[in-house]
Amino acid sequence: MCGIVGFIGHKHDAKDVVLNGLTKLEYRGYDSAGISLFNPKFRSFDIYKDFGRVAKLKELTKDAMISNVGIGHTRWATHGKVTKENAHPHYSQSKRFIIVHNGVIENHEELKAQYLANALFYSETDTEVIAQLIESFSETLSVENAILTTLKLLEGSYALLVIDTESPNTIFAAKNKSPLVLGQSEDGVTIASDLMALVGYSEKYIALADHTFVRCEADNVTMYNLNHEILPTSFLDIDLDEADADMGEYQHYMLKEIYEQPSVVRRIVQNYFEDGDIKISKQVLKDIKNSDRIYILAAGTSMHAGYVGKYILEELVEIPVEVHIASEFAYHTPLLTEKPFFLMISQSGETADLRACLMKTKKMNYKTLTVTNVKTSTLARESNYFLELFAGPEIAVASTKAYVAQIGVLAVLAYALSEQSFDLKKALTDVALSIEDFLSSQDVSSIVHKIITKRNCFYIGRTIDYYTALEAALKLKEISYIQTEGFAAGELKHGTIALIEEGTPVVALISNKEISSNTRSNLNEVIARGASTIKISMKKTSHKDDDIILKDVHPLLTPMVMVVPTQLFAYYAALERGLDIDKPRNLAKSVTVE
Ligand code: AGP
């Protein structure tokens, strides 16, 4: 949560680089935005900041002078309300040091009491403590040592950019837990929370490791550990395309990403299947096979993919699988079996709750595989193994194509672990075709009216459809703000059916042939109590009056298809309500705080 960007260079205007970067990072938080730019006329740094979006910041800075140095921030509030004062950049008491920060300083209260009792604070943020500490240590230490001394005192997470207004040709950076990537080109150095902000300005990048401190000048980058010892740097080529992060002809990223799903599934096929072989390291397969239980850890949508993964893995591999909420597992670990294997699922690869789990499993010396969309992410780098989703950048806060990709990759993993006679490559291709067929032939915008006029909504399903019901409900609530619950269809009658009244929308998901008549009975029970129903089925489970009938796919892969109409329901419900679809209130794409 929160995105930071800094630029120091020659050719580009720092304002453009930072604001373009912040626009791409806005998915990380959008409560407020700010920037500090070197003003060459007065040889000082100007700060522009306010609550609200980057678009507002662009207005605020429209008359700013061309500058070669700048740092910026887009905020998801953790400490302190959404106000101009709490927006970054923050400065030290004398305003000599200016900083932007992504992360949480857990011991900021203690540090304040111990070192800064007499300091004048300008904001309610934990971040400001960092600026104040640097200033206070700089009275007796060199600037670099003042920063390093400060870093050693910080508990928690930080991706940090620091400007010393007395040395305007340098940006200092530091990282622990929160992501930070540094890009370099002949034009200068760009440093940001996500690779996407570097695209167009850098050809090469380096993903910083934890406890790294960097001095960036336009032509020179020096990396240190916290003992001020120089670290080697090895850059990688940036293989992202600007077009990947472009909205194209679509009105919203979410809609674009929903429509990209067939190509995402095909990309998984291309990347994981080669000459009849599956491209997953033999070692990870061996480690999983040697385990007696797989523990899937994840949050939100990724956890729902985890449930489907459990279903597929247990079906194909016959290893017991447990799915746990990451934020619970991290602090209330269940009794583990003798030979557990941990599987983390995360679109961003940055979710702090999951990282807390990873720290724990590492401490216990257990092996971990992360399934993620971001190969440069913290979890991808810190786990023993990782599998890429190949979904391409997902910008909308509400996850769609990453969810479908997660199930696809979990299916590939399960398949590689098992001895199956069916053809998964073909089965996944059928999924792509089925989604494509639905997206090109059905218009759900009229059906959605049954949902949006109501204050609440229910999704019901049994077995594998129950997991889709959970994901469908999350999607609808997070972007349309309609209170929605996903329920195991058979469980309704044990209490929740009391909420059904005249017109309550109930969407039934019916893809499992063995149990479809039971789900239909449950549907009749709610119809008898006045519910207004929508039925989504596969061809082989359909009745002719079902609202949406999808082309059949392999029974284990139906969630990849069944979820798509529900994503569109959420999209059109939010559209009808005039809401900010790609950036729903209170949320952020990358949840880097616990
Ligand atoms: C999905 O639409 C969400 N916004 C959210 O639940 C998300 O899936 C969750 O925060 C986990 O994120 P991750 O996949 O990046 O770990």
XYZ file of C-alpha atoms and ligand atoms in Angstrom:
610
model
C 0.000 0.000 0.000
C 1.208 3.454 -0.956
C 3.376 3.964 -3.999
C 6.589 5.948 -4.203
C 8.563 7.232 -7.186
C 11.766 9.227 -7.389
C 13.782 10.514 -10.333
C 17.156 12.135 -10.685
C 18.528 12.705 -14.165
C 19.320 14.962 -17.076
C 16.935 14.704 -19.974
C 13.493 14.129 -18.528
C 11.551 16.504 -16.345
C 11.335 14.921 -12.891
C 7.753 16.111 -12.574
C 6.708 14.075 -15.624
C 8.557 10.951 -14.548
C 7.227 11.066 -11.009
C 3.643 11.953 -11.919
C 3.488 9.321 -14.675
C 4.892 6.803 -12.243
C 2.420 7.779 -9.532
C -0.442 7.418 -12.000
C 0.653 3.846 -12.654
C 1.090 3.190 -8.946
C -2.225 4.679 -7.896
C -3.594 1.151 -7.558
C -1.446 0.945 -4.406
C -3.440 3.658 -2.644
C -5.269 6.796 -3.629
C -6.193 8.715 -0.491
C -3.745 11.508 -1.202
C -0.808 12.335 -3.406
C 2.240 14.554 -3.186
C 5.524 15.455 -4.807
C 8.654 17.390 -4.004
C 10.563 18.952 -6.892
C 13.834 20.803 -7.052
C 13.269 24.401 -8.020
C 16.341 25.453 -10.028
C 15.526 29.164 -9.749
C 15.599 29.252 -5.951
C 17.825 26.177 -5.589
C 15.348 24.762 -3.085
C 12.699 22.043 -3.053
C 9.001 22.817 -3.486
C 6.391 20.497 -2.017
C 2.951 20.039 -3.549
C 0.538 17.716 -1.793
C -3.106 17.271 -0.910
C -5.730 14.658 -0.164
C -7.274 13.183 -3.303
C -5.935 11.626 -6.458
C -2.871 12.072 -8.640
C -5.093 13.940 -11.127
C -5.466 16.696 -8.500
C -1.707 16.720 -7.955
C -1.212 17.200 -11.679
C -3.363 20.323 -11.456
C -1.454 21.580 -8.426
C 1.893 21.184 -10.168
C 0.959 22.475 -13.584
C 3.090 25.615 -13.201
C 6.043 23.908 -11.524
C 9.425 24.643 -13.090
C 11.257 21.998 -15.071
C 13.334 20.066 -12.627
C 15.885 17.253 -12.645
C 15.122 15.849 -9.189
C 11.854 14.831 -7.579
C 10.182 12.341 -5.265
C 6.476 11.539 -5.029
C 3.949 9.456 -3.183
C 0.415 8.147 -3.463
C -1.065 7.225 -0.082
C -3.267 4.595 1.506
C -3.728 6.005 4.992
C -2.539 3.915 7.931
C -1.554 6.506 10.563
C -3.488 9.720 10.559
C -6.556 10.843 8.685
C -6.748 11.605 5.007
C -5.631 15.261 5.157
C -3.182 17.501 3.367
C -0.921 17.536 6.451
C -0.723 13.742 6.521
C -0.040 13.459 2.790
C 3.575 12.741 1.814
C 6.220 14.091 1.284
C 7.001 14.807 4.910
C 9.838 16.926 6.160
C 12.002 17.271 9.227
C 11.550 20.082 11.712
C 13.813 22.560 9.880
C 12.548 21.188 6.535
C 16.100 20.203 5.566
C 15.123 16.564 4.930
C 12.171 15.580 2.762
C 10.959 12.000 2.584
C 8.345 9.693 1.060
C 7.665 6.331 2.628
C 5.706 3.163 1.934
C 5.288 0.882 4.926
C 4.582 1.085 8.626
C 7.021 2.051 11.364
C 5.740 -0.077 14.193
C 7.874 1.504 16.925
C 7.269 5.121 15.924
C 5.707 5.977 19.302
C 8.705 4.597 21.205
C 11.169 6.367 18.910
C 9.301 9.610 19.360
C 9.404 9.298 23.136
C 13.048 8.250 23.272
C 14.674 10.540 20.693
C 12.265 13.257 19.679
C 10.550 14.462 22.821
C 11.168 18.114 21.902
C 10.667 17.903 18.161
C 7.899 19.811 16.445
C 5.716 17.449 14.382
C 3.747 18.589 11.379
C 1.622 15.472 10.825
C 0.046 12.495 12.585
C 1.976 9.968 10.530
C 4.461 7.327 11.628
C 6.596 8.393 8.653
C 7.473 11.788 10.010
C 9.498 10.153 12.775
C 11.991 9.028 10.122
C 12.571 12.546 8.830
C 12.904 13.937 12.342
C 15.361 11.235 13.399
C 17.551 11.807 10.347
C 17.673 15.511 11.106
C 18.438 14.961 14.739
C 21.296 12.506 13.995
C 22.669 14.734 11.239
C 23.669 17.264 13.889
C 26.582 15.037 14.827
C 26.863 12.558 11.939
C 27.323 12.740 8.191
C 24.007 12.579 6.311
C 24.605 9.006 5.176
C 25.415 7.907 8.700
C 22.423 9.805 10.063
C 20.164 7.896 7.667
C 21.830 4.568 8.443
C 21.574 5.172 12.180
C 17.882 5.938 11.715
C 17.283 2.833 9.594
C 18.811 0.610 12.252
C 16.284 1.908 14.775
C 13.213 1.317 12.627
C 10.980 -1.665 13.278
C 8.456 -2.465 10.590
C 8.492 -1.935 6.872
C 9.794 0.800 4.679
C 10.532 1.730 1.126
C 11.960 5.163 1.577
C 13.247 8.046 -0.502
C 15.098 10.861 1.220
C 16.225 14.228 -0.058
C 18.745 16.351 1.762
C 17.888 19.855 0.545
C 21.511 20.844 1.144
C 22.694 18.289 -1.467
C 20.103 18.539 -4.223
C 21.951 16.208 -6.592
C 21.325 13.073 -4.597
C 18.333 10.914 -3.665
C 18.874 8.414 -0.885
C 16.757 5.278 -0.842
C 16.287 2.400 1.570
C 14.208 -0.736 1.730
C 12.941 -3.247 4.218
C 9.918 -5.460 3.485
C 8.120 -2.923 1.250
C 9.084 -3.283 -2.418
C 11.480 -0.956 -4.186
C 12.957 -1.259 -7.673
C 15.643 0.933 -9.137
C 15.999 1.586 -12.848
C 18.881 3.139 -14.690
C 19.400 4.562 -18.155
C 21.563 7.197 -19.781
C 18.927 9.740 -18.765
C 19.173 9.061 -15.073
C 17.860 6.962 -12.228
C 14.230 6.168 -11.466
C 13.287 4.411 -8.275
C 9.789 3.191 -7.473
C 7.531 0.712 -5.689
C 6.758 -1.170 -8.883
C 8.533 -1.894 -12.143
C 5.629 -0.423 -14.060
C 6.645 3.101 -12.994
C 10.069 2.565 -14.570
C 8.777 1.598 -17.985
C 9.610 4.293 -20.538
C 12.403 5.754 -18.416
C 14.768 2.863 -17.696
C 15.979 -0.122 -19.661
C 17.474 -2.020 -16.749
C 16.368 -2.527 -13.201
C 17.365 -4.042 -9.945
C 14.896 -5.182 -7.271
C 16.396 -4.068 -3.977
C 16.879 -6.590 -1.203
C 15.809 -5.873 2.355
C 18.163 -3.740 4.444
C 19.611 -2.011 1.409
C 20.600 1.646 1.454
C 21.279 3.422 -1.846
C 22.825 6.697 -2.886
C 21.471 7.729 -6.280
C 22.999 10.433 -8.439
C 22.029 11.066 -12.042
C 24.953 8.996 -13.381
C 25.794 6.850 -10.452
C 24.175 4.422 -8.075
C 25.924 2.992 -5.027
C 24.290 0.347 -2.878
C 25.201 -0.438 0.683
C 24.099 -2.707 3.456
C 23.176 -1.090 6.758
C 26.818 -1.317 7.873
C 27.704 1.017 5.016
C 29.540 -1.718 3.123
C 29.202 -1.534 -0.652
C 26.982 -4.204 -2.232
C 27.391 -5.579 -5.759
C 24.754 -4.457 -8.265
C 23.461 -6.627 -11.028
C 20.795 -5.218 -13.317
C 18.174 -7.120 -15.308
C 16.436 -6.055 -18.494
C 12.936 -4.626 -18.128
C 10.656 -6.877 -20.154
C 7.398 -5.001 -19.566
C 5.623 -3.221 -22.343
C 3.928 0.146 -21.814
C 0.882 -1.223 -23.703
C 0.408 -3.907 -20.995
C -0.566 -1.179 -18.587
C -2.729 0.721 -21.055
C -6.533 0.757 -20.887
C -6.833 0.503 -24.687
C -10.384 0.783 -25.995
C -11.969 -0.118 -22.652
C -13.703 2.236 -20.273
C -12.092 0.614 -17.223
C -9.115 -1.582 -16.464
C -11.417 -4.104 -14.819
C -13.395 -4.610 -18.018
C -10.194 -4.902 -20.054
C -8.849 -7.459 -17.620
C -12.063 -9.502 -17.700
C -11.836 -9.603 -21.500
C -8.162 -10.560 -21.379
C -8.929 -13.816 -19.578
C -8.993 -16.129 -22.603
C -5.553 -14.910 -23.642
C -4.271 -15.276 -20.085
C -5.345 -18.926 -20.056
C -3.631 -19.469 -23.416
C -0.481 -17.816 -22.090
C -0.449 -20.287 -19.204
C -0.645 -23.120 -21.711
C 2.208 -21.638 -23.772
C 4.426 -21.099 -20.770
C 3.878 -24.343 -18.903
C 3.556 -26.965 -21.633
C 6.506 -27.895 -23.821
C 6.745 -30.963 -26.043
C 4.408 -33.004 -23.889
C 6.273 -31.946 -20.752
C 5.282 -29.544 -17.987
C 7.770 -26.813 -17.181
C 7.801 -26.974 -13.386
C 11.029 -27.737 -11.526
C 11.370 -31.408 -10.650
C 12.654 -30.396 -7.216
C 9.464 -28.581 -6.209
C 7.372 -31.529 -7.398
C 9.575 -33.865 -5.385
C 9.270 -31.706 -2.257
C 5.497 -31.622 -2.554
C 5.280 -35.354 -3.185
C 7.414 -35.970 -0.098
C 5.068 -33.948 2.055
C 2.079 -35.349 3.893
C -0.067 -32.204 3.645
C -0.175 -29.018 1.616
C -1.049 -25.840 3.485
C -2.371 -23.149 1.174
C -2.034 -19.648 2.604
C -3.591 -16.608 0.959
C -5.936 -13.646 1.370
C -9.091 -12.407 -0.331
C -9.537 -13.459 -3.924
C -6.306 -15.449 -3.863
C -7.684 -17.460 -0.977
C -10.768 -18.270 -3.018
C -8.459 -19.524 -5.771
C -6.762 -21.522 -3.018
C -10.041 -23.272 -2.181
C -10.453 -24.287 -5.798
C -6.799 -25.355 -5.795
C -7.470 -27.559 -2.776
C -10.347 -29.182 -4.614
C -8.230 -29.855 -7.709
C -5.140 -31.003 -5.799
C -7.075 -33.389 -3.575
C -8.897 -34.761 -6.573
C -5.834 -35.273 -8.772
C -2.945 -35.772 -6.354
C -4.649 -37.208 -3.317
C -2.564 -35.239 -0.835
C -4.691 -33.605 1.871
C -4.795 -29.841 1.519
C -5.761 -27.202 4.059
C -6.502 -23.597 3.140
C -5.813 -20.886 5.699
C -6.394 -17.163 5.899
C -2.876 -15.733 5.914
C -3.519 -13.113 8.588
C -4.845 -15.806 10.934
C -2.250 -18.439 10.169
C 0.600 -16.018 10.854
C -0.395 -15.600 14.492
C -2.442 -18.690 15.225
C -0.723 -21.522 13.451
C -2.708 -24.757 13.531
C -1.164 -28.043 14.561
C 0.944 -29.022 11.577
C 1.514 -32.502 10.242
C 4.983 -34.037 10.254
C 5.909 -33.100 6.695
C 3.987 -30.001 5.685
C 4.513 -28.123 2.434
C 3.467 -24.479 2.140
C 1.879 -22.981 -0.917
C 1.366 -19.210 -0.928
C -0.973 -17.667 -3.471
C -0.760 -13.965 -4.184
C -1.416 -11.839 -7.225
C 0.914 -9.075 -6.069
C 3.443 -11.168 -4.186
C 3.608 -8.320 -1.673
C 0.762 -9.072 0.747
C 2.127 -8.377 4.233
C -0.076 -11.013 5.897
C 1.473 -13.630 3.639
C 4.956 -12.359 4.225
C 4.369 -12.785 7.943
C 3.464 -16.427 7.199
C 6.581 -16.841 5.086
C 8.777 -15.523 7.887
C 7.167 -18.043 10.187
C 7.485 -21.047 7.882
C 11.080 -20.108 7.095
C 11.887 -19.985 10.780
C 10.503 -23.503 11.091
C 12.683 -24.544 8.117
C 9.802 -25.559 5.890
C 9.813 -25.219 2.121
C 7.510 -22.756 0.403
C 6.219 -22.272 -3.113
C 4.652 -18.960 -4.102
C 2.233 -18.703 -6.998
C 2.255 -15.059 -8.060
C 1.781 -12.703 -10.954
C 4.810 -10.555 -10.131
C 8.095 -12.332 -10.583
C 10.079 -9.473 -9.026
C 7.889 -9.459 -5.924
C 9.069 -10.035 -2.385
C 7.294 -13.375 -2.002
C 8.583 -14.645 -5.345
C 12.110 -13.817 -4.297
C 11.932 -15.007 -0.742
C 10.136 -18.333 -1.214
C 12.080 -21.457 -2.097
C 10.162 -21.771 -5.343
C 7.787 -19.666 -7.361
C 5.379 -20.187 -10.235
C 4.378 -17.246 -12.395
C 0.766 -16.559 -13.340
C 1.558 -14.894 -16.680
C -1.615 -12.806 -16.336
C 0.110 -9.537 -17.304
C -0.217 -6.433 -15.114
C -3.530 -6.353 -13.264
C -4.326 -2.719 -12.535
C -7.953 -2.743 -11.340
C -8.082 -3.199 -7.591
C -10.676 -5.932 -7.992
C -8.825 -9.001 -9.142
C -10.275 -10.895 -12.103
C -7.757 -12.301 -14.568
C -5.270 -13.087 -11.798
C -7.914 -15.239 -10.076
C -8.571 -17.242 -13.221
C -4.813 -17.530 -13.794
C -4.270 -18.717 -10.210
C -6.706 -21.579 -10.716
C -5.107 -22.358 -14.081
C -1.593 -22.533 -12.629
C -2.755 -24.562 -9.624
C -4.363 -27.000 -12.049
C -1.081 -27.265 -13.957
C 0.752 -27.917 -10.686
C -1.751 -30.575 -9.621
C -1.536 -32.160 -13.035
C 2.275 -32.240 -12.915
C 2.093 -33.939 -9.526
C -0.322 -36.598 -10.691
C -0.504 -39.329 -13.263
C -3.457 -38.269 -15.315
C -4.763 -39.598 -18.503
C -6.794 -36.549 -19.522
C -5.291 -33.775 -21.610
C -4.976 -30.640 -19.438
C -3.552 -28.596 -22.273
C -6.736 -29.199 -24.247
C -8.889 -28.709 -21.165
C -7.357 -25.263 -20.582
C -7.787 -24.381 -24.238
C -11.473 -25.321 -23.851
C -11.663 -22.937 -20.891
C -10.293 -20.102 -23.035
C -12.859 -20.920 -25.723
C -15.737 -21.141 -23.280
C -14.913 -17.758 -21.706
C -14.504 -16.255 -25.155
C -17.839 -17.677 -26.267
C -19.606 -16.206 -23.246
C -17.955 -12.790 -23.535
C -18.785 -12.495 -27.190
C -22.342 -13.782 -27.100
C -24.075 -12.712 -23.884
C -25.007 -9.321 -22.557
C -25.408 -9.405 -18.784
C -26.129 -5.717 -18.329
C -29.898 -6.334 -18.358
C -29.749 -9.213 -15.834
C -27.748 -7.054 -13.465
C -30.783 -4.890 -12.723
C -32.087 -7.666 -10.490
C -29.036 -7.120 -8.281
C -28.371 -3.423 -8.215
C -31.750 -2.238 -7.042
C -31.381 -4.162 -3.803
C -29.521 -3.528 -0.599
C -28.118 -7.045 -0.422
C -27.471 -10.085 -2.557
C -26.579 -13.760 -2.164
C -24.542 -16.136 -4.272
C -25.114 -19.827 -3.612
C -23.446 -22.980 -4.868
C -22.352 -26.400 -3.726
C -18.901 -28.031 -3.667
C -16.692 -26.358 -6.269
C -19.433 -23.786 -7.006
C -19.423 -22.713 -3.380
C -15.899 -21.338 -3.861
C -17.044 -19.419 -6.910
C -19.919 -18.069 -4.790
C -17.390 -16.721 -2.277
C -15.359 -15.010 -4.982
C -18.451 -13.675 -6.764
C -19.708 -12.165 -3.519
C -16.376 -10.508 -2.752
C -16.261 -9.007 -6.232
C -19.760 -7.568 -6.023
C -19.295 -6.091 -2.575
C -15.865 -4.603 -3.157
C -16.767 -2.539 -6.190
C -20.550 -1.989 -5.981
C -20.742 -1.750 -2.149
C -23.825 -3.996 -2.184
C -23.727 -6.210 0.881
C -23.212 -9.662 -0.586
C -22.595 -13.095 0.834
C -21.445 -16.292 -0.783
C -23.091 -19.342 0.722
C -22.919 -23.085 0.500
C -26.411 -23.640 -0.939
C -27.247 -26.389 1.543
C -26.320 -24.162 4.483
C -28.864 -21.419 3.768
C -31.692 -23.241 5.505
C -29.649 -23.375 8.712
C -30.169 -19.712 9.413
C -29.407 -17.316 6.589
C -32.659 -18.037 4.777
C -34.229 -15.746 7.395
C -32.774 -12.849 5.405
C -34.632 -13.748 2.230
C -37.576 -11.480 1.591
C -39.603 -10.304 -1.383
C -37.166 -9.483 -4.204
C -33.904 -10.449 -2.467
C -31.486 -11.366 -5.273
C -30.065 -14.889 -5.094
C -27.645 -16.017 -7.787
C -27.233 -19.780 -8.088
C -24.076 -21.311 -9.538
C -24.729 -24.758 -10.942
C -21.787 -26.507 -12.577
C -21.476 -29.716 -10.592
C -23.716 -32.328 -12.199
C -23.787 -34.684 -9.222
C -25.248 -32.098 -6.908
C -27.081 -29.760 -9.268
C -30.560 -31.009 -8.364
C -29.875 -30.246 -4.682
C -28.822 -26.703 -5.543
C -31.969 -26.291 -7.615
C -34.035 -27.472 -4.635
C -32.359 -24.850 -2.459
C -33.161 -22.319 -5.128
C -36.829 -23.318 -5.020
C -36.782 -22.825 -1.260
C -35.711 -19.192 -1.670
C -38.080 -18.626 -4.593
C -40.912 -19.791 -2.316
C -39.897 -16.998 0.060
C -39.924 -14.285 -2.591
C -36.290 -14.276 -3.793
C -35.521 -12.968 -7.238
C -33.148 -15.502 -8.754
C -30.490 -15.685 -11.445
C -29.187 -19.065 -12.579
C -25.754 -19.641 -14.079
C -25.009 -23.150 -15.299
C -22.813 -25.134 -17.667
C -24.396 -26.727 -20.732
C -24.391 -30.173 -19.156
C -26.081 -28.966 -15.950
C -28.420 -26.469 -17.574
C -32.175 -26.134 -17.665
C -33.590 -24.266 -20.583
C -34.750 -21.286 -18.541
C -31.353 -20.692 -16.905
C -30.172 -17.117 -17.333
C -26.619 -17.877 -18.388
C -25.502 -21.177 -19.891
C -21.775 -21.628 -20.434
C -19.993 -23.975 -22.800
C -18.831 -27.122 -21.033
C -15.273 -27.525 -19.825
C -13.505 -30.166 -17.719
C -15.437 -30.456 -14.410
C -12.403 -29.428 -12.329
C -11.963 -26.226 -14.320
C -15.549 -24.939 -14.262
C -14.718 -22.218 -11.667
C -12.476 -20.530 -14.251
C -15.525 -20.080 -16.462
C -18.375 -19.774 -13.942
C -16.744 -16.775 -12.280
C -16.715 -14.664 -15.448
C -20.436 -13.710 -15.528
C -20.204 -12.793 -11.850
C -17.263 -10.491 -12.562
C -19.414 -8.732 -15.141
C -22.334 -8.510 -12.693
C -20.043 -6.701 -10.276
C -18.701 -4.482 -13.027
C -22.115 -3.438 -14.371
C -23.591 -3.012 -10.891
C -20.781 -0.587 -10.034
C -21.140 1.132 -13.407
C -24.889 1.625 -12.910
C -24.243 3.067 -9.491
C -21.705 5.498 -10.935
C -18.870 4.222 -8.749
C -15.130 4.327 -9.232
C -14.768 0.804 -10.563
C -10.993 0.513 -10.782
C -10.343 2.220 -7.466
C -13.077 1.274 -5.006
C -13.239 3.188 -1.760
C -10.969 2.268 1.144
C -9.081 -0.395 -0.807
C -5.667 -0.770 -2.404
C -4.346 -3.328 -4.811
C -1.274 -4.323 -2.936
C -1.929 -4.801 0.761
C 1.499 -4.280 2.258
C 0.396 -3.643 5.829
C -0.778 -6.240 8.307
C -9.409 -8.919 -4.777
O -10.314 -8.387 -5.648
C -8.919 -8.110 -3.731
N -8.914 -6.767 -3.923
C -8.165 -8.719 -2.578
O -9.029 -9.565 -1.913
C -6.860 -9.460 -2.894
O -7.142 -10.647 -3.546
C -6.115 -9.723 -1.579
O -5.799 -8.512 -0.982
C -4.880 -10.555 -1.764
O -3.940 -9.916 -2.560
P -2.800 -10.705 -3.280
O -3.413 -11.685 -4.187
O -2.009 -9.661 -4.008
O -1.991 -11.369 -2.207
